[in-house]
PDB file of C-alpha atoms and ligand atoms in Angstrom:
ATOM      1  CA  UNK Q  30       0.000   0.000   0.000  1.00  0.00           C
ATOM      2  CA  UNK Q  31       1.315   3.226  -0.819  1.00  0.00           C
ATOM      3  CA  UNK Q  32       1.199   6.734   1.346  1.00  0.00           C
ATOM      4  CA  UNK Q  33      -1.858   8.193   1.189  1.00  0.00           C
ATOM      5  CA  UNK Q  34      -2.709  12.128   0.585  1.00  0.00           C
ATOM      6  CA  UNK Q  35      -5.066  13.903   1.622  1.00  0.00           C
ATOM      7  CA  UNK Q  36      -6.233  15.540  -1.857  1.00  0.00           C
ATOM      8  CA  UNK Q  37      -6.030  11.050  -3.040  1.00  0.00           C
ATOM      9  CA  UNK Q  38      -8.799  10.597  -0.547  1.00  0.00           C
ATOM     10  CA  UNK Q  39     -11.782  11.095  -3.389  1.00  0.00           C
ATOM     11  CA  UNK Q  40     -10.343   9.081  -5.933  1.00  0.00           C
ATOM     12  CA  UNK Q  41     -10.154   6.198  -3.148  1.00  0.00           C
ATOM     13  CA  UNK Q  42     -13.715   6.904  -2.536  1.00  0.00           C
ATOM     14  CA  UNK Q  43     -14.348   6.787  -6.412  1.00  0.00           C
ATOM     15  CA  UNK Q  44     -12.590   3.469  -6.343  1.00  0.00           C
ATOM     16  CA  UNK Q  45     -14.264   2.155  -3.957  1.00  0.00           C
ATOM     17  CA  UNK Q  46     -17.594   2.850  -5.644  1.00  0.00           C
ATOM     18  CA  UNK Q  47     -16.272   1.416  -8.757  1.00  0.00           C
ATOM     19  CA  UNK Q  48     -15.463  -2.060  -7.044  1.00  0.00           C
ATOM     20  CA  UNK Q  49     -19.020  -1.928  -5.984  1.00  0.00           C
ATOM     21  CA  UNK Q  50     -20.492  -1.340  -9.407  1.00  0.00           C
ATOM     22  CA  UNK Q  51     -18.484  -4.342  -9.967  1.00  0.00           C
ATOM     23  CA  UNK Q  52     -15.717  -2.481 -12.321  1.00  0.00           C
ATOM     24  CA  UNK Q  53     -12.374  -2.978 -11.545  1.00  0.00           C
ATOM     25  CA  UNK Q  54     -11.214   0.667 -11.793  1.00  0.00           C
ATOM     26  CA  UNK Q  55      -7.843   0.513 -10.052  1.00  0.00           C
ATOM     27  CA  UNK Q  56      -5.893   2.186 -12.927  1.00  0.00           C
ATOM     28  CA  UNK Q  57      -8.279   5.212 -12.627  1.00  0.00           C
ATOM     29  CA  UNK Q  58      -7.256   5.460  -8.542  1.00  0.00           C
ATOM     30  CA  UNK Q  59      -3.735   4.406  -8.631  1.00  0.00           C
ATOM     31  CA  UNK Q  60      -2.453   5.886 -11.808  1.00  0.00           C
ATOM     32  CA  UNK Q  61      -0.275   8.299 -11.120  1.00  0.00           C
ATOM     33  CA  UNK Q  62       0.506   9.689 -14.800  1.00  0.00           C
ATOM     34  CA  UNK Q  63      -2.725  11.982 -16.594  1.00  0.00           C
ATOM     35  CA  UNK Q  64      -1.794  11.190 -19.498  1.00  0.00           C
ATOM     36  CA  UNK Q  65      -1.114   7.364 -19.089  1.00  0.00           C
ATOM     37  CA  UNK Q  66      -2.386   4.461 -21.374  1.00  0.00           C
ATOM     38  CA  UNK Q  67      -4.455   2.922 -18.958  1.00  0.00           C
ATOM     39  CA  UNK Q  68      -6.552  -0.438 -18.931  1.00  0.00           C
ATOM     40  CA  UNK Q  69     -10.258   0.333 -20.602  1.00  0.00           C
ATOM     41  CA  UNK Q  70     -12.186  -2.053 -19.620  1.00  0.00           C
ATOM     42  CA  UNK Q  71     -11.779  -5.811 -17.921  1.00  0.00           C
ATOM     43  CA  UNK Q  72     -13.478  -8.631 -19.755  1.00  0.00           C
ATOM     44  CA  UNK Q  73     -14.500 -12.013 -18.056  1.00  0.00           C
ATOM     45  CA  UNK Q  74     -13.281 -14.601 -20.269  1.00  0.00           C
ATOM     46  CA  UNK Q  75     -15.439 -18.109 -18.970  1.00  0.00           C
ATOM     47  CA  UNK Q  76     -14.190 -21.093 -20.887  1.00  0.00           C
ATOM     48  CA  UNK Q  77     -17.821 -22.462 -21.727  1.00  0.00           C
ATOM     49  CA  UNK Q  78     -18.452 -19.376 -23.405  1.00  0.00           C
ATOM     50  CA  UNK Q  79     -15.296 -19.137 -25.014  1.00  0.00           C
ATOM     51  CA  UNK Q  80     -12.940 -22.424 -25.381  1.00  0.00           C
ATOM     52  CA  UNK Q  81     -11.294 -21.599 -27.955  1.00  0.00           C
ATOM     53  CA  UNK Q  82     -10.250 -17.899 -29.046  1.00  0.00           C
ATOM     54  CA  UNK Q  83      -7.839 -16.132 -30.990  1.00  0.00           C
ATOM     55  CA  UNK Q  84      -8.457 -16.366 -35.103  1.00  0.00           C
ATOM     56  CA  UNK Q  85      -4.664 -17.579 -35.702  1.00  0.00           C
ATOM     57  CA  UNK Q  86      -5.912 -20.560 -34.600  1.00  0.00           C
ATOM     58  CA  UNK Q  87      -9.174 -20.943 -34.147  1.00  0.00           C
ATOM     59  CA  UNK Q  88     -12.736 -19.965 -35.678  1.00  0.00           C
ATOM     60  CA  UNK Q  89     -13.524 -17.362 -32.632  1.00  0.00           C
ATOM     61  CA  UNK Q  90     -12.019 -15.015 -31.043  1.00  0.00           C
ATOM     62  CA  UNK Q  91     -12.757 -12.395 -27.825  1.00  0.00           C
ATOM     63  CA  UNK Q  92     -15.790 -10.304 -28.380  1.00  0.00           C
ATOM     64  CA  UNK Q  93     -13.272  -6.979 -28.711  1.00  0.00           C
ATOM     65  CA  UNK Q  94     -15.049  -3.628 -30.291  1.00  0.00           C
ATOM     66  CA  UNK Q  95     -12.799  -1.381 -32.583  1.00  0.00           C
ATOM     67  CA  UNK Q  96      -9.281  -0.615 -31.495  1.00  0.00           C
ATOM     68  CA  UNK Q  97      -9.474  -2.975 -28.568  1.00  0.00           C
ATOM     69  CA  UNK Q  98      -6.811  -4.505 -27.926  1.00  0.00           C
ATOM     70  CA  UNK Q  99      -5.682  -7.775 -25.042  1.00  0.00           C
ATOM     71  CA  UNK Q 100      -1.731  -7.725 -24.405  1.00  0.00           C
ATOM     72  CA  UNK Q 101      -0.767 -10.878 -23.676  1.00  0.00           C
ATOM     73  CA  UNK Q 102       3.243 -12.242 -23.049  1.00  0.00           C
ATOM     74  CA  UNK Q 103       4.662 -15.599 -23.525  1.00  0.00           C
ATOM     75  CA  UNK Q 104       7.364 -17.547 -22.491  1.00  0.00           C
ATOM     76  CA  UNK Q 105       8.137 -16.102 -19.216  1.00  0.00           C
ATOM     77  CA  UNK Q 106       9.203 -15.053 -16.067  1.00  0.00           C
ATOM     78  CA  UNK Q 107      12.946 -14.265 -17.904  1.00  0.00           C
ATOM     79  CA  UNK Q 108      14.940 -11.891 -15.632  1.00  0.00           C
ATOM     80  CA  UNK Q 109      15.753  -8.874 -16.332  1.00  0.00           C
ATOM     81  CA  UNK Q 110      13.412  -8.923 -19.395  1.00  0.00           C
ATOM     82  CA  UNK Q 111       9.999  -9.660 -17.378  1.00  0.00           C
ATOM     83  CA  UNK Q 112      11.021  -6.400 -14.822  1.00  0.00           C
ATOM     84  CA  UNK Q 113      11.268  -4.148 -17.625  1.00  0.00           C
ATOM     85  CA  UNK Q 114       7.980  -5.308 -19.613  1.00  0.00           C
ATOM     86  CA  UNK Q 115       6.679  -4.602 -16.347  1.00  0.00           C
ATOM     87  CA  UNK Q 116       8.206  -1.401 -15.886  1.00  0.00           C
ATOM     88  CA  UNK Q 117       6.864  -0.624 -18.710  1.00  0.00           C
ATOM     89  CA  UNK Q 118       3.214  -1.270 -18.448  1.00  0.00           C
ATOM     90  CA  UNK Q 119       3.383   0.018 -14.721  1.00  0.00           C
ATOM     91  CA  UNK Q 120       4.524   3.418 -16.336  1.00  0.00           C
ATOM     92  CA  UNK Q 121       1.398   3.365 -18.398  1.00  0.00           C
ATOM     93  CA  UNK Q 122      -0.976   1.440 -15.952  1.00  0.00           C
ATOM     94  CA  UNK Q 123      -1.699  -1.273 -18.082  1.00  0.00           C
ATOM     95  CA  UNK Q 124      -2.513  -4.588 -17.007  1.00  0.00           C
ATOM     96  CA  UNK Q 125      -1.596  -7.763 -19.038  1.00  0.00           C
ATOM     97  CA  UNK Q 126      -1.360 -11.710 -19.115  1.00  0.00           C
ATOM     98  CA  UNK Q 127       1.278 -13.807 -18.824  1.00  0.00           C
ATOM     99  CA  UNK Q 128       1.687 -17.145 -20.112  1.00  0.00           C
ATOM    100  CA  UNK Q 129       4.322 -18.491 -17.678  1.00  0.00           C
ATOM    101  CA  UNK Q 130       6.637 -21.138 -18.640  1.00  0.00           C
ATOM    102  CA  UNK Q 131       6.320 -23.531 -15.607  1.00  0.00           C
ATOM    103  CA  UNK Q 132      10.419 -24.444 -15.651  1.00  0.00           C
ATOM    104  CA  UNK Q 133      10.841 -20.438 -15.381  1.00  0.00           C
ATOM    105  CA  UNK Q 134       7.915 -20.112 -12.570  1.00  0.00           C
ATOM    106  CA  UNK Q 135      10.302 -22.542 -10.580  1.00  0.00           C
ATOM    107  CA  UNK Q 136      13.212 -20.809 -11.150  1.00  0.00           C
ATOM    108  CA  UNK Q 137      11.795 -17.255 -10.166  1.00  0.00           C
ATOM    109  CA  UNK Q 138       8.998 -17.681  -8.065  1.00  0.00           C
ATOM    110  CA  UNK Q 139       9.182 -13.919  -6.715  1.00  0.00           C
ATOM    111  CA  UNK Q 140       8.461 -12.883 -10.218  1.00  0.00           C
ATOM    112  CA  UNK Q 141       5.902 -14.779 -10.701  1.00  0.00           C
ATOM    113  CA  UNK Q 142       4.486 -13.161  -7.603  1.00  0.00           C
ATOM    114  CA  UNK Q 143       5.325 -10.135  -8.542  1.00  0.00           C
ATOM    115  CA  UNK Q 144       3.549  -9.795 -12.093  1.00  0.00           C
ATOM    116  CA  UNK Q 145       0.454 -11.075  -9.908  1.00  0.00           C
ATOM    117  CA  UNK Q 146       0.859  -8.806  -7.798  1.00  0.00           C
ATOM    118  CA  UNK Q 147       0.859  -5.847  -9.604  1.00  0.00           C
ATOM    119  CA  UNK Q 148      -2.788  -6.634 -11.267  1.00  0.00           C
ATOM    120  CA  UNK Q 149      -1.642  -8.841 -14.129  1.00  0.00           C
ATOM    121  CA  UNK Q 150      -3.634 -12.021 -15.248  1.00  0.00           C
ATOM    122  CA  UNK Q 151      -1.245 -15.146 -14.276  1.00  0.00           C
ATOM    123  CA  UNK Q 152      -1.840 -17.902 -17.100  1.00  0.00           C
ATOM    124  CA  UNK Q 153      -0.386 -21.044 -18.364  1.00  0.00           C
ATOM    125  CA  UNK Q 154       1.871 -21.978 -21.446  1.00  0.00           C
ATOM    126  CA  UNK Q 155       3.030 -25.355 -20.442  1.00  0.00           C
ATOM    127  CA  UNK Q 156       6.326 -26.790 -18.298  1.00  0.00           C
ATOM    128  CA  UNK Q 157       8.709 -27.315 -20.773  1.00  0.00           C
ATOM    129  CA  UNK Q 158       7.683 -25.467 -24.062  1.00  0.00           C
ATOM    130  CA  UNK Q 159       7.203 -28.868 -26.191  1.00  0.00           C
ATOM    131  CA  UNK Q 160       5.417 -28.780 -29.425  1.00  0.00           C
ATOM    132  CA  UNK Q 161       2.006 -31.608 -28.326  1.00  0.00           C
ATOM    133  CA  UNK Q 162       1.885 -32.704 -31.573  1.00  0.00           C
ATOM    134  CA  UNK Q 163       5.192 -34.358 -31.190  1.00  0.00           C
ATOM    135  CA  UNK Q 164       4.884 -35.988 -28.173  1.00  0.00           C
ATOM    136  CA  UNK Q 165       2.468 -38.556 -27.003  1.00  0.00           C
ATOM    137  CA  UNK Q 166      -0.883 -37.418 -25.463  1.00  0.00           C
ATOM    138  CA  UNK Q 167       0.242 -38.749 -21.875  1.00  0.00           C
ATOM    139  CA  UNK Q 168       3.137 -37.066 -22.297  1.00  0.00           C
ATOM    140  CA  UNK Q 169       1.483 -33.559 -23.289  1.00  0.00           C
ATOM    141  CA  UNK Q 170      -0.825 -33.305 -20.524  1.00  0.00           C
ATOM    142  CA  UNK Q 171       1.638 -34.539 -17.923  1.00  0.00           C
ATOM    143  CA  UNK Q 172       4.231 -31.575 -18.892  1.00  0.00           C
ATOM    144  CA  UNK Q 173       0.496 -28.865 -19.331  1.00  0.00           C
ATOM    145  CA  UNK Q 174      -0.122 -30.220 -15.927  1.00  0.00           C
ATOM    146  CA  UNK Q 175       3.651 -29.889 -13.900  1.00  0.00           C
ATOM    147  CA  UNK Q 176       3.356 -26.047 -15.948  1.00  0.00           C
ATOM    148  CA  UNK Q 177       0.443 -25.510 -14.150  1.00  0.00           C
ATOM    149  CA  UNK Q 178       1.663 -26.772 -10.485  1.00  0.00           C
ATOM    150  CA  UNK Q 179       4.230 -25.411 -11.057  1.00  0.00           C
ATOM    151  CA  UNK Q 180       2.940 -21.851 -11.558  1.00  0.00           C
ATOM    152  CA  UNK Q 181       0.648 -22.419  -8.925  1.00  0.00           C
ATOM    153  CA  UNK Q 182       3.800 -23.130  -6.256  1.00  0.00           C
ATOM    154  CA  UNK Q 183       5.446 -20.204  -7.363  1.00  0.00           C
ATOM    155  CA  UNK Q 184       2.138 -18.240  -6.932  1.00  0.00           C
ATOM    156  CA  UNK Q 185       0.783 -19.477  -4.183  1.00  0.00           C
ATOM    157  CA  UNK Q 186       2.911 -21.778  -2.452  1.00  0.00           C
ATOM    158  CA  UNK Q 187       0.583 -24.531  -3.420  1.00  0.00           C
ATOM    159  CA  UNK Q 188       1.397 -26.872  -6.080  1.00  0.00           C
ATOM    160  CA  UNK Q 189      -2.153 -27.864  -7.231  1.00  0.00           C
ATOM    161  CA  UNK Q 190      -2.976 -28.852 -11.046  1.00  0.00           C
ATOM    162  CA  UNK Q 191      -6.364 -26.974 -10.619  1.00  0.00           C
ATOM    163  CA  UNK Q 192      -5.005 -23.405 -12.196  1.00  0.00           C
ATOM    164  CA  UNK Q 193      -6.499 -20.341 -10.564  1.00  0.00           C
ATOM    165  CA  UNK Q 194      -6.626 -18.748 -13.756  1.00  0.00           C
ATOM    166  CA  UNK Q 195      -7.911 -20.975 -16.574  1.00  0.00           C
ATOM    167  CA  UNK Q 196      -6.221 -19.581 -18.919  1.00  0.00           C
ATOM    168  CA  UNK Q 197      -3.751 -21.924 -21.252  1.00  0.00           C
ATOM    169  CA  UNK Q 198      -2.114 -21.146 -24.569  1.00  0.00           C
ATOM    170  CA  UNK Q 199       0.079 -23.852 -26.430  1.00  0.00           C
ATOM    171  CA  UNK Q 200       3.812 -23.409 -27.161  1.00  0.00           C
ATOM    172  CA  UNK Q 201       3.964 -22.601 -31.073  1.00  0.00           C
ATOM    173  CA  UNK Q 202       0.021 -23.574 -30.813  1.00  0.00           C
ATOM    174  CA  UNK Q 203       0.776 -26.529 -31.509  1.00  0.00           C
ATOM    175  CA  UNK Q 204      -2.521 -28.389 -29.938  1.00  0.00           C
ATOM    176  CA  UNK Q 205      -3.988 -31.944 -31.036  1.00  0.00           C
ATOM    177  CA  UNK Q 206      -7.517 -32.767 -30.838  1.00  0.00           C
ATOM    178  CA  UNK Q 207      -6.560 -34.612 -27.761  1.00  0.00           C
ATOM    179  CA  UNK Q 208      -5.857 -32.473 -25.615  1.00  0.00           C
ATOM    180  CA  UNK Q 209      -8.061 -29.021 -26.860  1.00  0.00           C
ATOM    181  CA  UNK Q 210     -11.210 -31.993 -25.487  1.00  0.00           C
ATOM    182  CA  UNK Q 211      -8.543 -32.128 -22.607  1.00  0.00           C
ATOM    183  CA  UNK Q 212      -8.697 -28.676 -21.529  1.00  0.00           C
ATOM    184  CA  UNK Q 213     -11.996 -28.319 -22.431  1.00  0.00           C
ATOM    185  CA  UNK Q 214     -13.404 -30.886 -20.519  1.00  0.00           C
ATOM    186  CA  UNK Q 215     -11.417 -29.304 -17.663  1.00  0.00           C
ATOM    187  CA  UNK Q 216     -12.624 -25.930 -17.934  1.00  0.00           C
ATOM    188  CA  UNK Q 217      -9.355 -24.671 -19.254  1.00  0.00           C
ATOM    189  CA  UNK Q 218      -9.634 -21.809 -21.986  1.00  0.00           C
ATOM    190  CA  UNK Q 219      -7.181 -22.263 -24.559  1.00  0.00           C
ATOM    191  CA  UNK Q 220      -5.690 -19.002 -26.864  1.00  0.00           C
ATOM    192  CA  UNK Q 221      -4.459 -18.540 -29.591  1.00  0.00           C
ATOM    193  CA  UNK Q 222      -4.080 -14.882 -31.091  1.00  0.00           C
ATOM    194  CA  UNK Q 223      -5.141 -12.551 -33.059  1.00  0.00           C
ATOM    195  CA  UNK Q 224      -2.240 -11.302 -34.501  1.00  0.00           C
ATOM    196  CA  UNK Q 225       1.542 -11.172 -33.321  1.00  0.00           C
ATOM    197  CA  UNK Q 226       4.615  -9.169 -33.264  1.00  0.00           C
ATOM    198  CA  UNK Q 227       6.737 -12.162 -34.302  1.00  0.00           C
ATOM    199  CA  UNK Q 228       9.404 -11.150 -32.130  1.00  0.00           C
ATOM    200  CA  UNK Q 229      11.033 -14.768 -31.511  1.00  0.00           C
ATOM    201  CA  UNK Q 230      12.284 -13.534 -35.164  1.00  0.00           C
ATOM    202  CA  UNK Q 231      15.960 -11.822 -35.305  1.00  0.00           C
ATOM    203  CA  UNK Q 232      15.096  -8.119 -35.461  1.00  0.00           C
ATOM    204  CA  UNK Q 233      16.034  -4.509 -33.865  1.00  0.00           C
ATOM    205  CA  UNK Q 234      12.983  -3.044 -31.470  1.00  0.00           C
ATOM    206  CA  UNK Q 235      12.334  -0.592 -33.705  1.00  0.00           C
ATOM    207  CA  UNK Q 236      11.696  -2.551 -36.528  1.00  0.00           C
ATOM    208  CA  UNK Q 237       9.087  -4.889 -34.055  1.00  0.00           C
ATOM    209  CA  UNK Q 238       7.367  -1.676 -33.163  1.00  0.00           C
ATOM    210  CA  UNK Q 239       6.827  -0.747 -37.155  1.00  0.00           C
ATOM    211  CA  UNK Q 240       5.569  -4.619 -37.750  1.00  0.00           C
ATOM    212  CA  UNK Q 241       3.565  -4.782 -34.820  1.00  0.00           C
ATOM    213  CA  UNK Q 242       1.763  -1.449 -35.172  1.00  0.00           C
ATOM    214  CA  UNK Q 243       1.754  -2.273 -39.222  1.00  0.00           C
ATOM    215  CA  UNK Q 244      -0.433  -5.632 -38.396  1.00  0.00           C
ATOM    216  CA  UNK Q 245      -2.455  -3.714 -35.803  1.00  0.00           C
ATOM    217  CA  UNK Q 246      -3.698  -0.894 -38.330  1.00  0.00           C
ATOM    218  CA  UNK Q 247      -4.868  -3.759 -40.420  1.00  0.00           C
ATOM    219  CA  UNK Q 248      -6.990  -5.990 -38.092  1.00  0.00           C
ATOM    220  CA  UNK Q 249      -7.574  -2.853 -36.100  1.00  0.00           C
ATOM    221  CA  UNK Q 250      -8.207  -4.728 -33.041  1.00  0.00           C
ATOM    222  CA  UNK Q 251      -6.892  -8.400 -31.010  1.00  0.00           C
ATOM    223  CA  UNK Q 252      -5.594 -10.481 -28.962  1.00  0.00           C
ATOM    224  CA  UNK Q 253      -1.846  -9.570 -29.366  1.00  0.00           C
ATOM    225  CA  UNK Q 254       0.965 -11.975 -28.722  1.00  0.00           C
ATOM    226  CA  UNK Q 255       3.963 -10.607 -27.759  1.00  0.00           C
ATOM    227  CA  UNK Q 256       7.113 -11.905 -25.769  1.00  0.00           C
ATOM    228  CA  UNK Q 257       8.233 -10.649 -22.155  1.00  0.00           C
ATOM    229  CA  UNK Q 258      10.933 -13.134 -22.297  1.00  0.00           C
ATOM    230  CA  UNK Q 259      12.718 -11.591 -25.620  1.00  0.00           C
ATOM    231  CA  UNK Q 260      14.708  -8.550 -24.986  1.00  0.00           C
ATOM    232  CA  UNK Q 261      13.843  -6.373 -28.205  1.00  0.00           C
ATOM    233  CA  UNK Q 262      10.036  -6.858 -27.061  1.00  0.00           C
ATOM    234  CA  UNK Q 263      11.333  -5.708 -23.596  1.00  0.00           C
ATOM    235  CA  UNK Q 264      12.864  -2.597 -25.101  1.00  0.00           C
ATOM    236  CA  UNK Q 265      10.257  -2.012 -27.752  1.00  0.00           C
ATOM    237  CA  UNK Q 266       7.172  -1.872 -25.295  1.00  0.00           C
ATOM    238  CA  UNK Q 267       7.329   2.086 -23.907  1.00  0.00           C
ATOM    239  CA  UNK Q 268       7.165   2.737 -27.727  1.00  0.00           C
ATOM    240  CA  UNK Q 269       4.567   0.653 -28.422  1.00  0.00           C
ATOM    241  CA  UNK Q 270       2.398   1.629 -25.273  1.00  0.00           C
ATOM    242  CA  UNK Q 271       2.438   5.275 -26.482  1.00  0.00           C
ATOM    243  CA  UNK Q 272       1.321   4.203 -29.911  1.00  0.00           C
ATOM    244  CA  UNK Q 273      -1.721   2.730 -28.845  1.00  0.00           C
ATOM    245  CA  UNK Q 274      -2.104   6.055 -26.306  1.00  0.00           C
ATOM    246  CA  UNK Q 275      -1.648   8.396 -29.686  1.00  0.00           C
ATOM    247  CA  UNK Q 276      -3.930   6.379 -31.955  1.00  0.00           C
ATOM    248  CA  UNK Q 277      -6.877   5.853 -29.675  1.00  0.00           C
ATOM    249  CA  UNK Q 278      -6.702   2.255 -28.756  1.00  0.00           C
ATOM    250  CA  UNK Q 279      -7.667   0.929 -25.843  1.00  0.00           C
ATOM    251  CA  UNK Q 280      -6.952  -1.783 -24.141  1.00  0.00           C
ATOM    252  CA  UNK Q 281      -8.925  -4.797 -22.513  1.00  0.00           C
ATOM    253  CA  UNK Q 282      -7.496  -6.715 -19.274  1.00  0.00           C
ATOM    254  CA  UNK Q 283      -8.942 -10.800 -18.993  1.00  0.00           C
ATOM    255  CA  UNK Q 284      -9.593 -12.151 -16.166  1.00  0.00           C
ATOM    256  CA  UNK Q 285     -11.403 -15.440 -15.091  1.00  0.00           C
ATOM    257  CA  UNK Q 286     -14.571 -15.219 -14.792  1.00  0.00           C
ATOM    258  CA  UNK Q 287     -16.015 -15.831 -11.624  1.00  0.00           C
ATOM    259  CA  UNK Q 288     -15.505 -19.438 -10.779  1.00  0.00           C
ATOM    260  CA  UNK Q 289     -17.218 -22.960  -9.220  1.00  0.00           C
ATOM    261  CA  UNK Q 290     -17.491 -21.666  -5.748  1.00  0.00           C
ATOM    262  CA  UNK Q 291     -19.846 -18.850  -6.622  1.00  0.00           C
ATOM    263  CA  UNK Q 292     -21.099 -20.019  -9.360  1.00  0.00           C
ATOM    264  CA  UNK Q 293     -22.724 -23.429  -7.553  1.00  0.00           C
ATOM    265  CA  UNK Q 294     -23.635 -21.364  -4.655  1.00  0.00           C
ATOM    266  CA  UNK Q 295     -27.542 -21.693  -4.685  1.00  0.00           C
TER     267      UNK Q 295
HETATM  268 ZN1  LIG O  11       6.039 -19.946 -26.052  1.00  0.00          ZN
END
């Protein structure tokens, strides 16, 4: 918790009433910067309603209006990378999700905590980074389910297969029909995405910024992969943040939607 003014006292109050209309407006109270980014608008993603999304990959995609836009980073925690993706959308209060690699989640578990803890979505992207297709079934769902445990440790403490957030997406998307009916028999929402800044791809940050932002004015809105694990992304994002700022996008934070326990309550 941060010191508290005096003249900070209404926009706590105008929090507060937020969280009671059931918005999550904690950009609005803690954001420090005017003229910041800032998160738009959080969307419940529930994995009956939405399996599947991201049109790389799959028919559907998140029900996004005109220059939305969900930023969403694979392949870590990767030190010092992560810290300065973070950096960056803490500068611009924006909140994000990360697909953690489970291997990384036990090697920096106060990362992990960390990107949680500064009001990012926590998601799942397998523990070893294997392409399914390649391996056997048993195989693939043993190493999505020590990613997940293993996430969950590092979160939590608690190494449980049952993900808080879930949220998966498949290294290189490289899913079988096995296990998409795996996840989706276990409530898991898989994504894909709508477009990408193909930054696993040898390039400077300023040439990511002009493809990224290229693809973007095309499809205009998206799920957008990107990678807090690759340096050039790392350096690229303040740039890229206050492009979407100067051409009017906004963007969309997921979260789970509101799971079993309420949801049974009767
Ligand atoms: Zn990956």
């Amino acid at each position: 918790m941060r010191k508290m003014r005096l003249h900070q006292w209404p926009l706590l109050l105008a929090a507060a009433t937020a969280v009671l209309a059931g918005i999550t407006a904690a950009d609005a109270a803690d954001c420090p910067r005017e003229d910041a980014l800032g998160t738009a608008r959080v969307l419940s993603v529930d994995a009956k309603t939405y399996p599947r999304v991201g049109l790389k990959s799959f028919p559907q995609t998140l029900p996004l209006a005109d220059h939305e836009v969900v930023l969403t980073f694979d392949d870590g925690p990767r030190p010092p990378h992560t810290q300065k993706v973070l950096a960056a959308l803490a500068h611009e209060c924006v909140r994000a999700t990360f697909f953690l690699v489970g291997q990384s989640s036990a090697e920096s578990p106060a990362l992990v905590k960390r990107i949680a803890a500064e009001g990012h979505t926590v998601a799942h992207h397998s523990w070893s980074h294997p392409m399914s297709s390649k391996i056997s079934f048993e195989h693939a769902k043993e190493d999505i389910d020590r990613g997940i445990e293993a996430d969950e440790k590092a979160l939590h403490g608690i190494a449980t297969r049952t993900p808080s957030t879930p949220f998966f997406r498949f290294p290189y998307f490289d899913s079988t029909p096995a296990t998409l009916d795996l996840l989706q028999s276990r409530g898991i929402a898989v994504f894909g995405a709508d477009l990408w800044a193909s930054d696993w791809e040898e390039m400077t940050p300023e040439q990511e910024l002009k493809k990224v932002t290229e693809r973007l004015e095309a499809a205009r809105k998206g799920i957008i992969l990107l990678h807090d694990a690759q340096a050039r992304t790392a350096a690229m994002m303040p740039a890229f943040l206050r492009y979407l700022h100067d051409n009017g996008y906004h963007v969309v934070h997921i979260v789970p939607a509101v799971t079993q326990k309420s949801a049974n309550a009767h």
